Amino acid sequence: MTGQPQDSPSATVESMTDDRGGSVVYRAPTVADGSRLWRLAADSGTLDVNSEYSYLLWCRDFAATSVVGCDGDSVASFVTGYVRPDAPDTLFVWQVAVDAAYRRRGLAVRALDALVDRVARTQPVAFLEATVTPDNVPSARLFAGFARARGASLTKQSLFTEEHFSGGPHNEEVLFRIGPLPR
């Protein structure tokens, strides 16, 4: 690897009080957060866990379209996403995670709100997409609630069937498409 890792992408820091009165700061991730995101994904018990290296790269290359929720020095939540190259008005959410100690406080929806609002300040985001397996009820509720709160439509269609995955059994991935998002 050449050059210096990017550890301080410019991003607006937003502080929100969670449902239990705690203060969580939402900001763009830095390379220093990569290992913590990897650990949080691994500890979630539900996410497909990628290599630690991929989270480091994600925090470097997609910091502008991702967010971490921090409580002091602890990463309480994260949302990783990217703007689709063939659909520049669409933000695709790759993963959403909340540390077990912070669950049931509304952090996932707050992180998603913080991310979409931040990205929309610099890019014309009209749609949000994510894939959800049919058995992932919490994620389905998160995205349905986000669409409802934003007054946006939600459509669902199969994106990747079990036959698309050659590395072993994997549930279907259903595409949730939300939008158009009000400006």
PDB file of C-alpha atoms in Angstrom, residues 9-138:
ATOM      1  CA  PRO A   9     -12.616  12.589   5.937  1.00  0.00           C
ATOM      2  CA  SER A  10     -14.480  15.845   6.073  1.00  0.00           C
ATOM      3  CA  ALA A  11     -17.945  15.202   7.413  1.00  0.00           C
ATOM      4  CA  THR A  12     -20.533  16.908   9.477  1.00  0.00           C
ATOM      5  CA  VAL A  13     -20.719  15.493  12.978  1.00  0.00           C
ATOM      6  CA  GLU A  14     -24.249  15.194  14.258  1.00  0.00           C
ATOM      7  CA  SER A  15     -25.144  14.507  17.861  1.00  0.00           C
ATOM      8  CA  MET A  16     -28.496  12.982  18.695  1.00  0.00           C
ATOM      9  CA  THR A  17     -29.949  11.864  21.973  1.00  0.00           C
ATOM     10  CA  ASP A  18     -31.118   8.276  21.849  1.00  0.00           C
ATOM     11  CA  ASP A  19     -34.428   6.990  23.207  1.00  0.00           C
ATOM     12  CA  ARG A  20     -32.877   6.455  26.670  1.00  0.00           C
ATOM     13  CA  GLY A  21     -31.234   9.858  26.982  1.00  0.00           C
ATOM     14  CA  GLY A  22     -27.730   8.814  25.915  1.00  0.00           C
ATOM     15  CA  SER A  23     -25.825  10.971  23.483  1.00  0.00           C
ATOM     16  CA  VAL A  24     -24.556   9.344  20.310  1.00  0.00           C
ATOM     17  CA  VAL A  25     -22.474  11.263  17.785  1.00  0.00           C
ATOM     18  CA  TYR A  26     -22.888  10.314  14.121  1.00  0.00           C
ATOM     19  CA  ARG A  27     -19.947  10.909  11.825  1.00  0.00           C
ATOM     20  CA  ALA A  28     -18.187   9.512   8.789  1.00  0.00           C
ATOM     21  CA  PRO A  29     -16.002   6.517   9.628  1.00  0.00           C
ATOM     22  CA  THR A  30     -12.219   6.712   9.475  1.00  0.00           C
ATOM     23  CA  VAL A  31      -9.694   3.978   8.751  1.00  0.00           C
ATOM     24  CA  ALA A  32      -9.180   3.745  12.515  1.00  0.00           C
ATOM     25  CA  ASP A  33     -12.814   2.573  12.782  1.00  0.00           C
ATOM     26  CA  GLY A  34     -12.426  -0.300  10.301  1.00  0.00           C
ATOM     27  CA  SER A  35     -11.459  -2.975  12.820  1.00  0.00           C
ATOM     28  CA  ARG A  36     -14.225  -1.879  15.186  1.00  0.00           C
ATOM     29  CA  LEU A  37     -16.812  -2.159  12.388  1.00  0.00           C
ATOM     30  CA  TRP A  38     -15.506  -5.628  11.539  1.00  0.00           C
ATOM     31  CA  ARG A  39     -15.794  -6.701  15.191  1.00  0.00           C
ATOM     32  CA  LEU A  40     -19.297  -5.233  15.497  1.00  0.00           C
ATOM     33  CA  ALA A  41     -20.387  -7.074  12.334  1.00  0.00           C
ATOM     34  CA  ALA A  42     -18.890 -10.331  13.639  1.00  0.00           C
ATOM     35  CA  ASP A  43     -20.535  -9.897  17.040  1.00  0.00           C
ATOM     36  CA  SER A  44     -23.932  -9.149  15.492  1.00  0.00           C
ATOM     37  CA  GLY A  45     -24.606 -12.816  14.839  1.00  0.00           C
ATOM     38  CA  THR A  46     -26.714 -11.946  11.794  1.00  0.00           C
ATOM     39  CA  LEU A  47     -24.570 -10.025   9.299  1.00  0.00           C
ATOM     40  CA  ASP A  48     -22.478 -11.597   6.580  1.00  0.00           C
ATOM     41  CA  VAL A  49     -19.016 -10.883   7.954  1.00  0.00           C
ATOM     42  CA  ASN A  50     -16.431  -9.826   5.415  1.00  0.00           C
ATOM     43  CA  SER A  51     -12.680  -9.696   5.967  1.00  0.00           C
ATOM     44  CA  GLU A  52     -11.299  -7.120   8.357  1.00  0.00           C
ATOM     45  CA  TYR A  53      -9.388  -5.736   5.379  1.00  0.00           C
ATOM     46  CA  SER A  54     -12.658  -5.021   3.549  1.00  0.00           C
ATOM     47  CA  TYR A  55     -13.930  -2.928   6.468  1.00  0.00           C
ATOM     48  CA  LEU A  56     -10.670  -0.962   6.506  1.00  0.00           C
ATOM     49  CA  LEU A  57     -11.052  -0.284   2.779  1.00  0.00           C
ATOM     50  CA  TRP A  58     -14.725   0.566   3.226  1.00  0.00           C
ATOM     51  CA  CYS A  59     -13.868   3.163   5.863  1.00  0.00           C
ATOM     52  CA  ARG A  60     -11.257   4.668   3.565  1.00  0.00           C
ATOM     53  CA  ASP A  61     -13.065   4.556   0.212  1.00  0.00           C
ATOM     54  CA  PHE A  62     -16.725   4.908   1.193  1.00  0.00           C
ATOM     55  CA  ALA A  63     -16.541   7.114   4.284  1.00  0.00           C
ATOM     56  CA  ALA A  64     -18.659   9.801   2.602  1.00  0.00           C
ATOM     57  CA  THR A  65     -21.532   7.338   2.186  1.00  0.00           C
ATOM     58  CA  SER A  66     -21.236   5.559   5.531  1.00  0.00           C
ATOM     59  CA  VAL A  67     -21.747   6.559   9.154  1.00  0.00           C
ATOM     60  CA  VAL A  68     -20.691   5.440  12.618  1.00  0.00           C
ATOM     61  CA  GLY A  69     -22.583   6.224  15.783  1.00  0.00           C
ATOM     62  CA  CYS A  70     -20.166   6.799  18.670  1.00  0.00           C
ATOM     63  CA  ASP A  71     -20.777   6.983  22.386  1.00  0.00           C
ATOM     64  CA  GLY A  72     -17.493   8.423  23.590  1.00  0.00           C
ATOM     65  CA  ASP A  73     -14.792   6.064  22.323  1.00  0.00           C
ATOM     66  CA  SER A  74     -17.238   3.214  21.668  1.00  0.00           C
ATOM     67  CA  VAL A  75     -18.717   2.503  18.247  1.00  0.00           C
ATOM     68  CA  ALA A  76     -22.354   1.880  19.078  1.00  0.00           C
ATOM     69  CA  SER A  77     -23.641   1.493  15.502  1.00  0.00           C
ATOM     70  CA  PHE A  78     -22.752   1.814  11.864  1.00  0.00           C
ATOM     71  CA  VAL A  79     -24.343   1.970   8.441  1.00  0.00           C
ATOM     72  CA  THR A  80     -22.219   1.317   5.377  1.00  0.00           C
ATOM     73  CA  GLY A  81     -23.381   2.342   1.955  1.00  0.00           C
ATOM     74  CA  TYR A  82     -22.414   3.622  -1.449  1.00  0.00           C
ATOM     75  CA  VAL A  83     -23.937   5.572  -4.311  1.00  0.00           C
ATOM     76  CA  ARG A  84     -24.632   3.161  -7.159  1.00  0.00           C
ATOM     77  CA  PRO A  85     -22.356   3.973 -10.118  1.00  0.00           C
ATOM     78  CA  ASP A  86     -25.105   3.243 -12.661  1.00  0.00           C
ATOM     79  CA  ALA A  87     -27.778   5.055 -10.613  1.00  0.00           C
ATOM     80  CA  PRO A  88     -26.199   8.177  -9.054  1.00  0.00           C
ATOM     81  CA  ASP A  89     -29.493   9.146  -7.407  1.00  0.00           C
ATOM     82  CA  THR A  90     -29.543   5.890  -5.406  1.00  0.00           C
ATOM     83  CA  LEU A  91     -27.818   5.241  -2.090  1.00  0.00           C
ATOM     84  CA  PHE A  92     -27.380   1.512  -1.498  1.00  0.00           C
ATOM     85  CA  VAL A  93     -27.119   0.467   2.151  1.00  0.00           C
ATOM     86  CA  TRP A  94     -24.795  -2.496   2.495  1.00  0.00           C
ATOM     87  CA  GLN A  95     -24.827  -3.180   6.253  1.00  0.00           C
ATOM     88  CA  VAL A  96     -26.498  -1.824   9.383  1.00  0.00           C
ATOM     89  CA  ALA A  97     -25.241  -2.898  12.799  1.00  0.00           C
ATOM     90  CA  VAL A  98     -25.893  -1.912  16.398  1.00  0.00           C
ATOM     91  CA  ASP A  99     -23.778  -3.139  19.308  1.00  0.00           C
ATOM     92  CA  ALA A 100     -25.757  -5.466  21.612  1.00  0.00           C
ATOM     93  CA  ALA A 101     -25.353  -3.056  24.543  1.00  0.00           C
ATOM     94  CA  TYR A 102     -27.082  -0.295  22.537  1.00  0.00           C
ATOM     95  CA  ARG A 103     -29.976  -2.186  20.967  1.00  0.00           C
ATOM     96  CA  ARG A 104     -33.597  -1.143  21.423  1.00  0.00           C
ATOM     97  CA  ARG A 105     -32.642   2.533  21.617  1.00  0.00           C
ATOM     98  CA  GLY A 106     -33.505   3.550  18.054  1.00  0.00           C
ATOM     99  CA  LEU A 107     -29.851   3.784  16.978  1.00  0.00           C
ATOM    100  CA  ALA A 108     -30.276   1.929  13.680  1.00  0.00           C
ATOM    101  CA  VAL A 109     -32.935   4.311  12.395  1.00  0.00           C
ATOM    102  CA  ARG A 110     -31.070   7.346  13.740  1.00  0.00           C
ATOM    103  CA  ALA A 111     -27.865   6.227  12.000  1.00  0.00           C
ATOM    104  CA  LEU A 112     -29.787   5.648   8.772  1.00  0.00           C
ATOM    105  CA  ASP A 113     -31.402   9.092   9.056  1.00  0.00           C
ATOM    106  CA  ALA A 114     -28.027  10.735   9.763  1.00  0.00           C
ATOM    107  CA  LEU A 115     -26.460   9.011   6.767  1.00  0.00           C
ATOM    108  CA  VAL A 116     -29.205   9.819   4.282  1.00  0.00           C
ATOM    109  CA  ASP A 117     -29.414  13.435   5.435  1.00  0.00           C
ATOM    110  CA  ARG A 118     -25.626  13.882   5.185  1.00  0.00           C
ATOM    111  CA  VAL A 119     -25.322  12.279   1.735  1.00  0.00           C
ATOM    112  CA  ALA A 120     -28.327  14.254   0.446  1.00  0.00           C
ATOM    113  CA  ARG A 121     -26.520  17.521   1.284  1.00  0.00           C
ATOM    114  CA  THR A 122     -23.896  16.779  -1.362  1.00  0.00           C
ATOM    115  CA  GLN A 123     -25.592  14.404  -3.810  1.00  0.00           C
ATOM    116  CA  PRO A 124     -29.073  14.248  -5.349  1.00  0.00           C
ATOM    117  CA  VAL A 125     -30.237  11.141  -3.474  1.00  0.00           C
ATOM    118  CA  ALA A 126     -33.778  10.251  -4.500  1.00  0.00           C
ATOM    119  CA  PHE A 127     -33.795   6.549  -3.613  1.00  0.00           C
ATOM    120  CA  LEU A 128     -32.438   4.274  -0.916  1.00  0.00           C
ATOM    121  CA  GLU A 129     -31.894   0.583  -1.610  1.00  0.00           C
ATOM    122  CA  ALA A 130     -30.935  -2.344   0.588  1.00  0.00           C
ATOM    123  CA  THR A 131     -31.259  -6.088   0.420  1.00  0.00           C
ATOM    124  CA  VAL A 132     -32.888  -8.075   3.196  1.00  0.00           C
ATOM    125  CA  THR A 133     -33.224 -11.820   3.573  1.00  0.00           C
ATOM    126  CA  PRO A 134     -36.820 -12.984   4.148  1.00  0.00           C
ATOM    127  CA  ASP A 135     -35.996 -14.178   7.680  1.00  0.00           C
ATOM    128  CA  ASN A 136     -34.494 -10.828   8.774  1.00  0.00           C
ATOM    129  CA  VAL A 137     -37.578  -9.276  10.346  1.00  0.00           C
ATOM    130  CA  PRO A 138     -35.718  -6.484  12.237  1.00  0.00           C
TER     131      PRO A 138
END
